[in-house]
XYZ file of C-alpha atoms in Angstrom:
183
model
C -47.325 -54.789 -55.950
C -50.281 -56.108 -57.773
C -49.203 -59.679 -58.168
C -51.312 -62.553 -59.407
C -52.875 -64.898 -56.861
C -54.543 -68.178 -57.129
C -58.232 -68.316 -56.387
C -59.363 -70.994 -54.086
C -63.080 -72.190 -53.261
C -64.797 -71.300 -50.006
C -63.318 -74.646 -48.518
C -59.858 -73.772 -49.525
C -59.518 -76.044 -52.727
C -57.421 -74.790 -55.690
C -59.729 -73.780 -58.544
C -56.989 -73.517 -61.243
C -57.773 -69.821 -61.865
C -55.904 -66.821 -60.700
C -56.406 -62.997 -60.625
C -54.651 -59.796 -59.701
C -54.491 -59.062 -55.962
C -56.631 -55.911 -56.493
C -59.182 -57.865 -58.326
C -59.249 -60.710 -55.668
C -59.836 -58.106 -52.938
C -62.395 -56.085 -54.925
C -64.404 -59.171 -55.790
C -63.939 -61.036 -52.633
C -62.386 -64.149 -54.047
C -61.213 -66.816 -51.625
C -57.317 -66.997 -51.526
C -54.394 -68.144 -49.416
C -52.050 -66.289 -47.334
C -49.249 -67.340 -45.018
C -48.623 -66.173 -41.431
C -45.292 -66.994 -39.850
C -44.845 -66.398 -36.076
C -41.226 -66.351 -34.779
C -40.372 -67.008 -31.138
C -37.061 -67.597 -29.339
C -35.997 -69.945 -26.599
C -36.190 -67.151 -24.132
C -39.866 -67.197 -24.362
C -40.170 -64.091 -26.547
C -42.479 -63.615 -29.705
C -41.343 -61.350 -32.520
C -44.171 -58.908 -33.387
C -44.340 -56.546 -36.466
C -45.925 -53.254 -36.411
C -47.710 -52.735 -39.608
C -46.497 -49.862 -41.727
C -48.290 -46.475 -41.434
C -48.939 -46.622 -45.139
C -50.936 -49.880 -44.898
C -54.573 -49.682 -45.877
C -55.728 -51.995 -43.383
C -54.885 -51.637 -39.501
C -51.930 -49.278 -40.026
C -49.458 -49.098 -37.024
C -51.062 -51.966 -35.161
C -48.911 -54.843 -33.909
C -49.486 -58.165 -35.511
C -47.850 -61.505 -36.741
C -44.159 -61.477 -37.353
C -44.500 -61.982 -41.168
C -47.432 -62.285 -43.308
C -48.226 -62.176 -47.043
C -50.214 -63.607 -50.060
C -49.214 -66.610 -51.823
C -48.446 -66.019 -55.514
C -50.128 -67.714 -58.301
C -48.476 -71.227 -58.722
C -46.305 -70.803 -55.434
C -46.222 -73.361 -52.616
C -47.413 -72.425 -49.188
C -44.042 -72.991 -47.758
C -42.185 -71.319 -50.722
C -44.350 -68.310 -50.231
C -43.649 -68.284 -46.484
C -39.843 -68.416 -47.108
C -40.149 -65.523 -49.722
C -42.280 -63.386 -47.454
C -39.751 -63.886 -44.606
C -37.005 -62.682 -46.847
C -38.795 -59.692 -48.120
C -40.218 -58.357 -44.858
C -37.626 -58.995 -42.406
C -34.544 -59.993 -44.489
C -34.197 -63.380 -42.891
C -33.232 -66.585 -44.891
C -34.971 -69.582 -43.507
C -35.320 -73.063 -44.610
C -38.774 -74.563 -45.244
C -37.945 -77.404 -42.850
C -37.742 -74.908 -39.999
C -41.505 -73.924 -40.382
C -43.952 -75.816 -38.158
C -47.600 -75.404 -39.434
C -50.031 -74.853 -36.521
C -53.221 -74.507 -38.532
C -55.369 -72.786 -41.233
C -57.368 -69.875 -40.017
C -60.290 -68.373 -41.863
C -60.426 -64.554 -42.059
C -63.430 -63.371 -43.928
C -63.811 -59.567 -43.466
C -65.166 -56.520 -45.237
C -63.424 -53.189 -44.659
C -64.960 -49.641 -45.176
C -62.404 -48.963 -47.961
C -64.049 -51.672 -50.097
C -61.507 -54.381 -49.492
C -63.145 -57.904 -49.144
C -60.670 -60.278 -47.508
C -61.669 -63.992 -47.914
C -58.263 -65.399 -46.724
C -57.223 -68.771 -45.514
C -54.230 -67.959 -43.162
C -51.789 -70.908 -43.400
C -50.079 -70.321 -40.169
C -46.616 -71.526 -39.126
C -44.363 -70.957 -36.181
C -40.483 -71.007 -36.351
C -37.670 -70.435 -33.856
C -35.885 -67.085 -34.221
C -32.209 -67.861 -34.043
C -30.899 -64.363 -34.778
C -30.784 -61.188 -32.838
C -33.442 -58.629 -33.438
C -30.613 -56.274 -34.697
C -29.839 -58.669 -37.507
C -33.230 -58.300 -38.976
C -34.151 -55.776 -41.879
C -37.765 -54.641 -41.940
C -39.167 -53.965 -45.398
C -40.251 -50.113 -45.115
C -43.413 -50.700 -47.246
C -44.683 -53.261 -44.808
C -43.165 -53.009 -41.658
C -42.905 -49.860 -39.457
C -41.025 -51.501 -36.551
C -40.174 -55.078 -35.043
C -39.955 -56.027 -31.384
C -39.717 -58.943 -29.229
C -42.090 -59.339 -26.364
C -42.372 -61.979 -23.525
C -45.297 -64.179 -23.693
C -46.536 -62.790 -20.364
C -46.331 -59.221 -21.792
C -48.133 -60.458 -24.970
C -50.896 -61.882 -22.843
C -51.436 -58.641 -20.876
C -51.530 -56.641 -24.193
C -53.933 -58.950 -25.632
C -56.150 -58.898 -22.488
C -56.525 -55.138 -23.055
C -56.943 -55.358 -26.979
C -60.276 -53.555 -26.907
C -58.830 -50.433 -25.373
C -55.073 -50.335 -25.803
C -54.823 -49.986 -29.540
C -51.852 -52.508 -29.723
C -53.189 -55.430 -31.582
C -56.049 -56.068 -33.904
C -58.690 -56.490 -31.384
C -60.809 -58.834 -33.609
C -57.978 -61.355 -33.853
C -57.766 -62.163 -30.242
C -58.965 -65.730 -30.435
C -56.394 -66.305 -33.252
C -53.549 -64.648 -31.133
C -54.503 -66.943 -28.152
C -54.266 -70.126 -30.347
C -50.872 -69.008 -31.489
C -49.560 -68.234 -28.010
C -50.520 -71.803 -27.078
C -48.657 -73.341 -30.130
C -45.562 -71.344 -29.195
C -45.740 -72.312 -25.537
C -45.871 -75.995 -26.605
C -42.652 -75.383 -28.668
C -40.795 -73.638 -25.920
C -41.670 -76.056 -23.013
């Protein structure tokens, strides 16, 4: 899909302009995305394996759900939409707990320039993994891992090919936020 996305300033302020996602990424315009991390009361975190057809980081494990905010869409409205699209779960905006905004400014060899503000939420997963429906174009697989397993995988990110190694500090912040909700 090549949807329209709002352009923001380098400090995240709405400019009132929008452009096609392809233009945003080719020109390096700043824009908003949402990340939603799901956890359960058993101390497990839902991970998504990026689809093998993804241009950036195919088959690596990452955030439970992520996506771009459409032009004119609210952050929480976009989060709810992305959750429905990517894993087939209906969730209320009130169940999203914002844990921060993370800058992700990267250039990739394929020409994509990501200047994204990840508006990041955590939410309790109240259904079984088997009740989720991964979107084939976005999600290769889903799994639940314990926080301790997540930490071990994260420690070895540079060599194990599991997570996006450059996101290690971000993942550590998310784990702290989830631990705070479980305890």
